Amino acid sequence: MTSRRRQLLPWLSAVILGVAVLHSSRAEAQASMSVLSAGLELQGYPAGVIVAGRASLAVSAADAIVVYLGYNATDRGDFGEHDDEEGGGVGFGAAIRHSFGAGGGGWHVGVRTDLWFLDIDWSDGGGTRVGMTDVTVLQPTARAGYAWLLSGKRLRLDATVALGAEINIRTEGEDVGEGLILLGGIGLSYRF
């Protein structure tokens, strides 16, 4: 990826999320009642797993703003720039979700952007060369999924799939892997 594109992608992600938030703010003003929910989610991808807490605010009958705080554990093996890369770190994110079903159930789509602060241990040549890289990763994704409303519509169980990119926006140490990412996840939330 060229340096110019790498510089533009974070701004493009921010603009997309900003437009979505502005749209939701307008919808919030029109909504007669907002619903708050909180829960946990687990996402897996070919090189790792993400565990996060989440909170969402329904700003209309179909739209919600969701915020996340979590931990990203990765074992990239040789998917990265080195023979073996593994590590992890904390991060946070925000999303806008649009549901097509009644009360937030059924099919849904959205966009999400996460920021991860990862410590990656790497090695080359069977361990003859080792090092550590601190990296800040911007992870914009487009998402789709299905939600089931349970227990009198207080519980929301959802399954999602997401496609996006991992973009290393700050690196201290040698370069480590970045690129396209495909995630699958499940989540459980309680509506207050």
PDB file of C-alpha atoms in Angstrom:
ATOM      1  CA  MET A   1       0.000   0.000   0.000  1.00  0.00           C
ATOM      2  CA  THR A   2       1.438   3.375  -0.942  1.00  0.00           C
ATOM      3  CA  SER A   3       2.273   5.914   1.723  1.00  0.00           C
ATOM      4  CA  ARG A   4      -0.269   8.356   0.279  1.00  0.00           C
ATOM      5  CA  ARG A   5      -3.089   5.800   0.456  1.00  0.00           C
ATOM      6  CA  ARG A   6      -2.080   4.827   3.984  1.00  0.00           C
ATOM      7  CA  GLN A   7      -2.391   8.493   4.999  1.00  0.00           C
ATOM      8  CA  LEU A   8      -5.809   8.909   3.349  1.00  0.00           C
ATOM      9  CA  LEU A   9      -7.490   5.764   4.724  1.00  0.00           C
ATOM     10  CA  PRO A  10      -7.761   6.951   8.360  1.00  0.00           C
ATOM     11  CA  TRP A  11      -9.335  10.202   7.179  1.00  0.00           C
ATOM     12  CA  LEU A  12     -11.753   8.380   4.892  1.00  0.00           C
ATOM     13  CA  SER A  13     -12.806   6.098   7.765  1.00  0.00           C
ATOM     14  CA  ALA A  14     -13.306   9.107  10.036  1.00  0.00           C
ATOM     15  CA  VAL A  15     -15.442  10.897   7.418  1.00  0.00           C
ATOM     16  CA  ILE A  16     -17.643   7.822   6.871  1.00  0.00           C
ATOM     17  CA  LEU A  17     -18.151   7.349  10.611  1.00  0.00           C
ATOM     18  CA  GLY A  18     -18.747  11.096  11.060  1.00  0.00           C
ATOM     19  CA  VAL A  19     -21.469  11.174   8.399  1.00  0.00           C
ATOM     20  CA  ALA A  20     -23.103   8.147  10.007  1.00  0.00           C
ATOM     21  CA  VAL A  21     -23.025   9.781  13.457  1.00  0.00           C
ATOM     22  CA  LEU A  22     -24.456  13.047  12.095  1.00  0.00           C
ATOM     23  CA  HIS A  23     -27.248  11.117  10.401  1.00  0.00           C
ATOM     24  CA  SER A  24     -27.955   9.315  13.673  1.00  0.00           C
ATOM     25  CA  SER A  25     -27.914  12.571  15.652  1.00  0.00           C
ATOM     26  CA  ARG A  26     -30.636  13.892  13.373  1.00  0.00           C
ATOM     27  CA  ALA A  27     -32.583  10.675  13.822  1.00  0.00           C
ATOM     28  CA  GLU A  28     -32.125  10.941  17.596  1.00  0.00           C
ATOM     29  CA  ALA A  29     -33.800  14.334  17.634  1.00  0.00           C
ATOM     30  CA  GLN A  30     -36.760  12.792  15.803  1.00  0.00           C
ATOM     31  CA  ALA A  31     -36.961   9.695  17.999  1.00  0.00           C
ATOM     32  CA  SER A  32     -39.464   9.767  20.814  1.00  0.00           C
ATOM     33  CA  MET A  33     -37.587   7.237  22.957  1.00  0.00           C
ATOM     34  CA  SER A  34     -33.973   6.022  23.105  1.00  0.00           C
ATOM     35  CA  VAL A  35     -33.010   2.561  24.316  1.00  0.00           C
ATOM     36  CA  LEU A  36     -29.699   1.801  26.016  1.00  0.00           C
ATOM     37  CA  SER A  37     -28.169  -1.669  26.004  1.00  0.00           C
ATOM     38  CA  ALA A  38     -24.880  -3.191  27.159  1.00  0.00           C
ATOM     39  CA  GLY A  39     -23.243  -6.533  26.566  1.00  0.00           C
ATOM     40  CA  LEU A  40     -20.302  -8.601  25.420  1.00  0.00           C
ATOM     41  CA  GLU A  41     -19.081  -9.817  22.061  1.00  0.00           C
ATOM     42  CA  LEU A  42     -16.561 -12.294  20.725  1.00  0.00           C
ATOM     43  CA  GLN A  43     -15.092 -11.956  17.230  1.00  0.00           C
ATOM     44  CA  GLY A  44     -12.745 -14.352  15.504  1.00  0.00           C
ATOM     45  CA  TYR A  45     -10.543 -13.859  12.481  1.00  0.00           C
ATOM     46  CA  PRO A  46      -7.944 -16.106  10.816  1.00  0.00           C
ATOM     47  CA  ALA A  47      -5.116 -14.722  12.969  1.00  0.00           C
ATOM     48  CA  GLY A  48      -6.797 -13.957  16.285  1.00  0.00           C
ATOM     49  CA  VAL A  49      -9.717 -13.256  18.559  1.00  0.00           C
ATOM     50  CA  ILE A  50     -11.290 -10.070  19.939  1.00  0.00           C
ATOM     51  CA  VAL A  51     -13.252  -9.929  23.207  1.00  0.00           C
ATOM     52  CA  ALA A  52     -15.099  -6.674  23.880  1.00  0.00           C
ATOM     53  CA  GLY A  53     -17.689  -5.013  26.033  1.00  0.00           C
ATOM     54  CA  ARG A  54     -20.171  -2.850  24.172  1.00  0.00           C
ATOM     55  CA  ALA A  55     -22.859  -0.297  24.831  1.00  0.00           C
ATOM     56  CA  SER A  56     -25.413   0.915  22.327  1.00  0.00           C
ATOM     57  CA  LEU A  57     -27.909   3.710  22.131  1.00  0.00           C
ATOM     58  CA  ALA A  58     -30.910   3.308  19.831  1.00  0.00           C
ATOM     59  CA  VAL A  59     -31.370   6.700  18.225  1.00  0.00           C
ATOM     60  CA  SER A  60     -34.398   5.680  16.166  1.00  0.00           C
ATOM     61  CA  ALA A  61     -36.509   2.589  15.650  1.00  0.00           C
ATOM     62  CA  ALA A  62     -33.915   1.236  13.188  1.00  0.00           C
ATOM     63  CA  ASP A  63     -30.569   2.902  14.013  1.00  0.00           C
ATOM     64  CA  ALA A  64     -28.122   2.605  16.896  1.00  0.00           C
ATOM     65  CA  ILE A  65     -24.738   4.020  17.825  1.00  0.00           C
ATOM     66  CA  VAL A  66     -22.491   1.392  19.420  1.00  0.00           C
ATOM     67  CA  VAL A  67     -19.219   1.886  21.331  1.00  0.00           C
ATOM     68  CA  TYR A  68     -16.724  -0.858  22.183  1.00  0.00           C
ATOM     69  CA  LEU A  69     -13.824  -1.462  24.570  1.00  0.00           C
ATOM     70  CA  GLY A  70     -11.871  -4.685  24.272  1.00  0.00           C
ATOM     71  CA  TYR A  71      -8.761  -6.806  23.882  1.00  0.00           C
ATOM     72  CA  ASN A  72      -7.361  -8.118  20.591  1.00  0.00           C
ATOM     73  CA  ALA A  73      -5.174 -11.250  20.856  1.00  0.00           C
ATOM     74  CA  THR A  74      -3.367 -12.213  17.658  1.00  0.00           C
ATOM     75  CA  ASP A  75      -1.228 -15.127  16.541  1.00  0.00           C
ATOM     76  CA  ARG A  76      -0.470 -14.307  12.912  1.00  0.00           C
ATOM     77  CA  GLY A  77       2.076 -17.065  12.408  1.00  0.00           C
ATOM     78  CA  ASP A  78       3.662 -16.258   9.065  1.00  0.00           C
ATOM     79  CA  PHE A  79       0.700 -14.157   7.807  1.00  0.00           C
ATOM     80  CA  GLY A  80       2.661 -10.978   8.653  1.00  0.00           C
ATOM     81  CA  GLU A  81       6.013  -9.507   7.684  1.00  0.00           C
ATOM     82  CA  HIS A  82       7.962 -12.039   9.794  1.00  0.00           C
ATOM     83  CA  ASP A  83       8.084 -15.836  10.110  1.00  0.00           C
ATOM     84  CA  ASP A  84       6.108 -15.648  13.359  1.00  0.00           C
ATOM     85  CA  GLU A  85       4.094 -12.746  14.824  1.00  0.00           C
ATOM     86  CA  GLU A  86       1.981 -12.857  17.969  1.00  0.00           C
ATOM     87  CA  GLY A  87       0.793 -10.479  20.651  1.00  0.00           C
ATOM     88  CA  GLY A  88      -2.155  -8.347  21.568  1.00  0.00           C
ATOM     89  CA  GLY A  89      -3.455  -5.196  23.153  1.00  0.00           C
ATOM     90  CA  VAL A  90      -6.410  -3.075  24.145  1.00  0.00           C
ATOM     91  CA  GLY A  91      -8.529  -0.942  21.899  1.00  0.00           C
ATOM     92  CA  PHE A  92     -11.812   0.848  21.422  1.00  0.00           C
ATOM     93  CA  GLY A  93     -14.215   1.554  18.608  1.00  0.00           C
ATOM     94  CA  ALA A  94     -17.507   2.985  17.452  1.00  0.00           C
ATOM     95  CA  ALA A  95     -20.134   1.870  14.975  1.00  0.00           C
ATOM     96  CA  ILE A  96     -23.433   2.801  13.446  1.00  0.00           C
ATOM     97  CA  ARG A  97     -25.906  -0.048  12.943  1.00  0.00           C
ATOM     98  CA  HIS A  98     -29.109  -0.079  10.888  1.00  0.00           C
ATOM     99  CA  SER A  99     -31.658  -2.835  11.600  1.00  0.00           C
ATOM    100  CA  PHE A 100     -34.294  -3.928   9.119  1.00  0.00           C
ATOM    101  CA  GLY A 101     -36.468  -5.866  11.598  1.00  0.00           C
ATOM    102  CA  ALA A 102     -38.904  -4.648  14.214  1.00  0.00           C
ATOM    103  CA  GLY A 103     -37.384  -3.460  17.490  1.00  0.00           C
ATOM    104  CA  GLY A 104     -33.790  -3.948  16.357  1.00  0.00           C
ATOM    105  CA  GLY A 105     -34.157  -7.647  15.581  1.00  0.00           C
ATOM    106  CA  GLY A 106     -33.647  -9.378  12.243  1.00  0.00           C
ATOM    107  CA  TRP A 107     -31.088  -8.436   9.614  1.00  0.00           C
ATOM    108  CA  HIS A 108     -28.756  -5.492  10.218  1.00  0.00           C
ATOM    109  CA  VAL A 109     -25.868  -3.713   8.466  1.00  0.00           C
ATOM    110  CA  GLY A 110     -23.382  -1.115   9.584  1.00  0.00           C
ATOM    111  CA  VAL A 111     -19.924   0.383   9.598  1.00  0.00           C
ATOM    112  CA  ARG A 112     -17.433   0.194  12.443  1.00  0.00           C
ATOM    113  CA  THR A 113     -13.993   1.625  13.117  1.00  0.00           C
ATOM    114  CA  ASP A 114     -11.690   0.310  15.838  1.00  0.00           C
ATOM    115  CA  LEU A 115      -8.320   1.540  17.084  1.00  0.00           C
ATOM    116  CA  TRP A 116      -5.997  -1.120  18.580  1.00  0.00           C
ATOM    117  CA  PHE A 117      -2.777  -0.601  20.545  1.00  0.00           C
ATOM    118  CA  LEU A 118      -0.873  -3.852  19.986  1.00  0.00           C
ATOM    119  CA  ASP A 119       2.457  -5.211  21.217  1.00  0.00           C
ATOM    120  CA  ILE A 120       3.662  -7.752  18.653  1.00  0.00           C
ATOM    121  CA  ASP A 121       6.520 -10.181  19.374  1.00  0.00           C
ATOM    122  CA  TRP A 122       8.067 -11.507  16.182  1.00  0.00           C
ATOM    123  CA  SER A 123      10.807 -13.872  15.071  1.00  0.00           C
ATOM    124  CA  ASP A 124      12.526 -14.885  11.840  1.00  0.00           C
ATOM    125  CA  GLY A 125      14.656 -17.849  10.841  1.00  0.00           C
ATOM    126  CA  GLY A 126      13.422 -20.247  13.501  1.00  0.00           C
ATOM    127  CA  GLY A 127      14.092 -17.779  16.310  1.00  0.00           C
ATOM    128  CA  THR A 128      17.562 -16.659  15.200  1.00  0.00           C
ATOM    129  CA  ARG A 129      16.259 -13.074  14.892  1.00  0.00           C
ATOM    130  CA  VAL A 130      13.633 -11.773  17.340  1.00  0.00           C
ATOM    131  CA  GLY A 131      12.073  -8.433  18.188  1.00  0.00           C
ATOM    132  CA  MET A 132       9.041  -6.535  19.396  1.00  0.00           C
ATOM    133  CA  THR A 133       6.943  -3.916  17.643  1.00  0.00           C
ATOM    134  CA  ASP A 134       4.431  -1.528  19.205  1.00  0.00           C
ATOM    135  CA  VAL A 135       1.809  -0.739  16.605  1.00  0.00           C
ATOM    136  CA  THR A 136      -1.395   1.303  16.497  1.00  0.00           C
ATOM    137  CA  VAL A 137      -3.885  -0.285  14.117  1.00  0.00           C
ATOM    138  CA  LEU A 138      -6.897   1.410  12.528  1.00  0.00           C
ATOM    139  CA  GLN A 139      -9.497  -1.215  11.627  1.00  0.00           C
ATOM    140  CA  PRO A 140     -12.451   0.063   9.562  1.00  0.00           C
ATOM    141  CA  THR A 141     -15.038  -2.586   8.630  1.00  0.00           C
ATOM    142  CA  ALA A 142     -18.382  -2.964   6.891  1.00  0.00           C
ATOM    143  CA  ARG A 143     -20.658  -5.368   8.773  1.00  0.00           C
ATOM    144  CA  ALA A 144     -23.802  -7.420   8.305  1.00  0.00           C
ATOM    145  CA  GLY A 145     -25.607  -9.804  10.596  1.00  0.00           C
ATOM    146  CA  TYR A 146     -28.772 -11.138  12.139  1.00  0.00           C
ATOM    147  CA  ALA A 147     -30.187 -10.474  15.621  1.00  0.00           C
ATOM    148  CA  TRP A 148     -32.621 -12.513  17.694  1.00  0.00           C
ATOM    149  CA  LEU A 149     -34.647 -10.768  20.411  1.00  0.00           C
ATOM    150  CA  LEU A 150     -35.140 -13.012  23.442  1.00  0.00           C
ATOM    151  CA  SER A 151     -36.673 -12.882  26.921  1.00  0.00           C
ATOM    152  CA  GLY A 152     -39.407 -10.376  26.175  1.00  0.00           C
ATOM    153  CA  LYS A 153     -37.088  -8.459  23.823  1.00  0.00           C
ATOM    154  CA  ARG A 154     -34.720  -7.569  26.697  1.00  0.00           C
ATOM    155  CA  LEU A 155     -31.908  -9.806  25.413  1.00  0.00           C
ATOM    156  CA  ARG A 156     -30.384  -9.448  21.968  1.00  0.00           C
ATOM    157  CA  LEU A 157     -28.285 -12.279  20.539  1.00  0.00           C
ATOM    158  CA  ASP A 158     -26.592 -11.455  17.277  1.00  0.00           C
ATOM    159  CA  ALA A 159     -24.241 -13.045  14.768  1.00  0.00           C
ATOM    160  CA  THR A 160     -22.156 -10.848  12.472  1.00  0.00           C
ATOM    161  CA  VAL A 161     -19.663 -11.022   9.651  1.00  0.00           C
ATOM    162  CA  ALA A 162     -17.379  -8.096   8.816  1.00  0.00           C
ATOM    163  CA  LEU A 163     -14.947  -7.251   6.029  1.00  0.00           C
ATOM    164  CA  GLY A 164     -12.386  -4.500   6.328  1.00  0.00           C
ATOM    165  CA  ALA A 165      -8.741  -3.635   6.693  1.00  0.00           C
ATOM    166  CA  GLU A 166      -6.045  -3.529   9.342  1.00  0.00           C
ATOM    167  CA  ILE A 167      -3.986  -0.398   8.727  1.00  0.00           C
ATOM    168  CA  ASN A 168      -0.854   0.202  10.784  1.00  0.00           C
ATOM    169  CA  ILE A 169      -0.960   3.963  11.388  1.00  0.00           C
ATOM    170  CA  ARG A 170       1.916   4.123  13.905  1.00  0.00           C
ATOM    171  CA  THR A 171       4.772   1.649  14.202  1.00  0.00           C
ATOM    172  CA  GLU A 172       7.625   1.576  16.724  1.00  0.00           C
ATOM    173  CA  GLY A 173       9.971  -1.205  15.631  1.00  0.00           C
ATOM    174  CA  GLU A 174      10.025  -3.229  12.439  1.00  0.00           C
ATOM    175  CA  ASP A 175       6.966  -3.423  10.202  1.00  0.00           C
ATOM    176  CA  VAL A 176       4.427  -6.116  11.054  1.00  0.00           C
ATOM    177  CA  GLY A 177       1.458  -7.506   9.148  1.00  0.00           C
ATOM    178  CA  GLU A 178      -1.486  -5.456   7.924  1.00  0.00           C
ATOM    179  CA  GLY A 179      -4.087  -5.830   5.187  1.00  0.00           C
ATOM    180  CA  LEU A 180      -7.586  -7.160   4.593  1.00  0.00           C
ATOM    181  CA  ILE A 181      -9.468  -8.738   7.484  1.00  0.00           C
ATOM    182  CA  LEU A 182     -12.559 -10.946   7.637  1.00  0.00           C
ATOM    183  CA  LEU A 183     -14.223 -11.381  11.039  1.00  0.00           C
ATOM    184  CA  GLY A 184     -17.099 -13.472  12.330  1.00  0.00           C
ATOM    185  CA  GLY A 185     -18.679 -12.815  15.686  1.00  0.00           C
ATOM    186  CA  ILE A 186     -21.410 -13.351  18.231  1.00  0.00           C
ATOM    187  CA  GLY A 187     -22.732 -10.940  20.819  1.00  0.00           C
ATOM    188  CA  LEU A 188     -25.194 -10.814  23.671  1.00  0.00           C
ATOM    189  CA  SER A 189     -26.699  -7.570  24.988  1.00  0.00           C
ATOM    190  CA  TYR A 190     -29.224  -6.623  27.655  1.00  0.00           C
ATOM    191  CA  ARG A 191     -31.643  -3.749  27.010  1.00  0.00           C
ATOM    192  CA  PHE A 192     -32.334  -1.392  29.902  1.00  0.00           C
TER     193      PHE A 192
END
